[in-house]
Amino acid sequence: NCTFNKNSAGVLGDNRDAAGYYCMWTAKAAFVNCTFYENKVIGGQRGGALNVNAGDLDVINCTIHKNDGKSMGGGIQIRTATAKVRIYNSVIAGNIAATAGMEDLGYDNESAARAVIRNSVVGTAVYDAGGSITAGASFDAATMFGTFGNNGGHTSTITLTGSNNPAVSGGMSASELSAVVKDTLVPAADAALVTKDQTGAERSGKHMGACVR
């Protein structure tokens, strides 16, 4: 239930990546109901919002938008074969990086571990419950994101707009999310955490991202 906004990495000219969070060594981290917006890598080369060198990262019910990774991974950068990244019910789109195709989710090289993606949007692609890209579905960050600001609750969030927005109907139910939290996170978290969004609103449908309003 946090918002990461306008953080910078490498401000003093040092070669620093990840303006939001850097996961390395044997770290285990989970971000649930979080918004990452307009974070920027200045001195480094990758990972505008999240950079996973090694360790274990879960991204659940998050919205990651307009972060700048400089070279690659404006949203999330995965660097090594030992990194473990799982993305559930999240929207990672409209981020910025110089390397085409790696604006939202970047990989250092072919040997870097690939993210597990379920019921989420990454770039324009819409992923289903089995991790496959849904044919005929597409997300447009320019028209399907609303404004960043006060949408209720105690933190700024980003709404989703549009009657044909796949992120509004292609996500996970509250019960499905509770099962993920119970079975996946180590240490275990309160399953009730994911039944509401970042603003405190109930997740009554299958809405992806941090804000369901």
Short mmCIF file of N, CA and C in Angstrom, two decimals, residues 23 29 31 50-60 64 75-88 92 105-107 112-118 122 184:
data_model
loop_
_atom_site.label_atom_id
_atom_site.label_comp_id
_atom_site.label_asym_id
_atom_site.label_seq_id
_atom_site.Cartn_x
_atom_site.Cartn_y
_atom_site.Cartn_z
N CYS A 23 16.99 -5.43 -5.64
CA CYS A 23 16.96 -6.74 -4.99
C CYS A 23 18.24 -7.51 -5.35
N ALA A 29 11.65 -10.18 -1.29
CA ALA A 29 10.82 -8.98 -1.18
C ALA A 29 9.50 -9.19 -1.91
N PHE A 31 6.07 -6.72 -3.15
CA PHE A 31 5.35 -5.45 -3.23
C PHE A 31 3.90 -5.77 -3.56
N LEU A 50 12.27 -1.13 -10.48
CA LEU A 50 12.78 -2.29 -9.74
C LEU A 50 13.91 -2.95 -10.51
N ASN A 51 14.96 -3.31 -9.79
CA ASN A 51 16.10 -3.98 -10.41
C ASN A 51 16.39 -5.24 -9.59
N VAL A 52 16.39 -6.40 -10.26
CA VAL A 52 16.59 -7.67 -9.56
C VAL A 52 17.91 -8.28 -10.03
N ASN A 53 18.95 -8.13 -9.21
CA ASN A 53 20.24 -8.72 -9.53
C ASN A 53 20.25 -10.19 -9.17
N ALA A 54 19.71 -10.49 -8.01
CA ALA A 54 19.53 -11.86 -7.53
C ALA A 54 18.43 -11.80 -6.49
N GLY A 55 18.17 -12.91 -5.82
CA GLY A 55 17.12 -12.89 -4.82
C GLY A 55 15.77 -13.23 -5.39
N ASP A 56 14.73 -12.90 -4.62
CA ASP A 56 13.37 -13.37 -4.88
C ASP A 56 12.41 -12.20 -4.75
N LEU A 57 11.67 -11.90 -5.82
CA LEU A 57 10.78 -10.74 -5.82
C LEU A 57 9.39 -11.12 -6.30
N ASP A 58 8.36 -10.74 -5.52
CA ASP A 58 6.96 -10.88 -5.93
C ASP A 58 6.36 -9.50 -6.13
N VAL A 59 5.66 -9.33 -7.24
CA VAL A 59 4.96 -8.08 -7.55
C VAL A 59 3.48 -8.43 -7.70
N ILE A 60 2.66 -7.99 -6.77
CA ILE A 60 1.24 -8.37 -6.72
C ILE A 60 0.37 -7.12 -6.64
N ILE A 64 2.88 0.02 -12.41
CA ILE A 64 4.23 0.53 -12.66
C ILE A 64 4.21 1.28 -13.98
N GLY A 75 10.50 -0.42 -16.22
CA GLY A 75 9.66 -0.93 -15.14
C GLY A 75 10.45 -1.83 -14.21
N ILE A 76 10.84 -3.01 -14.73
CA ILE A 76 11.61 -3.99 -13.95
C ILE A 76 12.76 -4.49 -14.81
N GLN A 77 13.94 -4.60 -14.21
CA GLN A 77 15.11 -5.17 -14.88
C GLN A 77 15.52 -6.45 -14.16
N ILE A 78 15.70 -7.55 -14.91
CA ILE A 78 16.17 -8.81 -14.36
C ILE A 78 17.57 -9.06 -14.90
N ARG A 79 18.53 -9.28 -13.98
CA ARG A 79 19.92 -9.24 -14.39
C ARG A 79 20.62 -10.59 -14.48
N THR A 80 20.23 -11.57 -13.68
CA THR A 80 20.98 -12.82 -13.62
C THR A 80 20.08 -14.04 -13.70
N ALA A 81 20.70 -15.21 -13.87
CA ALA A 81 19.97 -16.46 -13.94
C ALA A 81 19.42 -16.89 -12.59
N THR A 82 19.96 -16.34 -11.51
CA THR A 82 19.51 -16.73 -10.17
C THR A 82 18.36 -15.87 -9.65
N ALA A 83 18.02 -14.83 -10.37
CA ALA A 83 16.91 -13.97 -9.95
C ALA A 83 15.59 -14.71 -10.13
N LYS A 84 14.67 -14.48 -9.20
CA LYS A 84 13.33 -15.07 -9.29
C LYS A 84 12.31 -13.94 -9.19
N VAL A 85 11.55 -13.75 -10.25
CA VAL A 85 10.57 -12.66 -10.29
C VAL A 85 9.21 -13.23 -10.68
N ARG A 86 8.19 -12.94 -9.86
CA ARG A 86 6.82 -13.38 -10.14
C ARG A 86 5.91 -12.14 -10.15
N ILE A 87 5.12 -12.03 -11.18
CA ILE A 87 4.24 -10.87 -11.36
C ILE A 87 2.80 -11.36 -11.45
N TYR A 88 1.97 -10.87 -10.52
CA TYR A 88 0.56 -11.27 -10.48
C TYR A 88 -0.34 -10.03 -10.49
N ILE A 92 2.20 -3.17 -15.86
CA ILE A 92 3.53 -2.58 -16.05
C ILE A 92 3.59 -2.08 -17.48
N LEU A 105 9.83 -4.36 -19.17
CA LEU A 105 10.49 -5.48 -18.52
C LEU A 105 11.76 -5.79 -19.30
N GLY A 106 12.92 -5.62 -18.66
CA GLY A 106 14.19 -5.80 -19.35
C GLY A 106 14.98 -6.96 -18.79
N TYR A 107 15.83 -7.53 -19.64
CA TYR A 107 16.72 -8.62 -19.25
C TYR A 107 18.15 -8.26 -19.68
N ALA A 112 19.66 -14.45 -18.38
CA ALA A 112 18.92 -13.91 -17.24
C ALA A 112 17.59 -14.65 -17.09
N ALA A 113 17.20 -14.91 -15.86
CA ALA A 113 15.94 -15.62 -15.60
C ALA A 113 14.76 -14.84 -16.14
N ARG A 114 13.76 -15.54 -16.66
CA ARG A 114 12.55 -14.90 -17.17
C ARG A 114 11.49 -14.84 -16.08
N ALA A 115 10.75 -13.76 -16.07
CA ALA A 115 9.73 -13.57 -15.05
C ALA A 115 8.56 -14.51 -15.27
N VAL A 116 7.96 -14.93 -14.17
CA VAL A 116 6.68 -15.63 -14.21
C VAL A 116 5.59 -14.56 -14.19
N ILE A 117 4.74 -14.55 -15.19
CA ILE A 117 3.73 -13.50 -15.32
C ILE A 117 2.35 -14.14 -15.39
N ARG A 118 1.45 -13.73 -14.51
CA ARG A 118 0.10 -14.28 -14.45
C ARG A 118 -0.93 -13.14 -14.34
N VAL A 122 2.03 -6.41 -19.40
CA VAL A 122 3.41 -5.95 -19.52
C VAL A 122 3.55 -5.32 -20.90
N THR A 184 2.38 -18.65 -1.96
CA THR A 184 3.59 -18.20 -2.65
C THR A 184 4.56 -17.45 -1.76
#
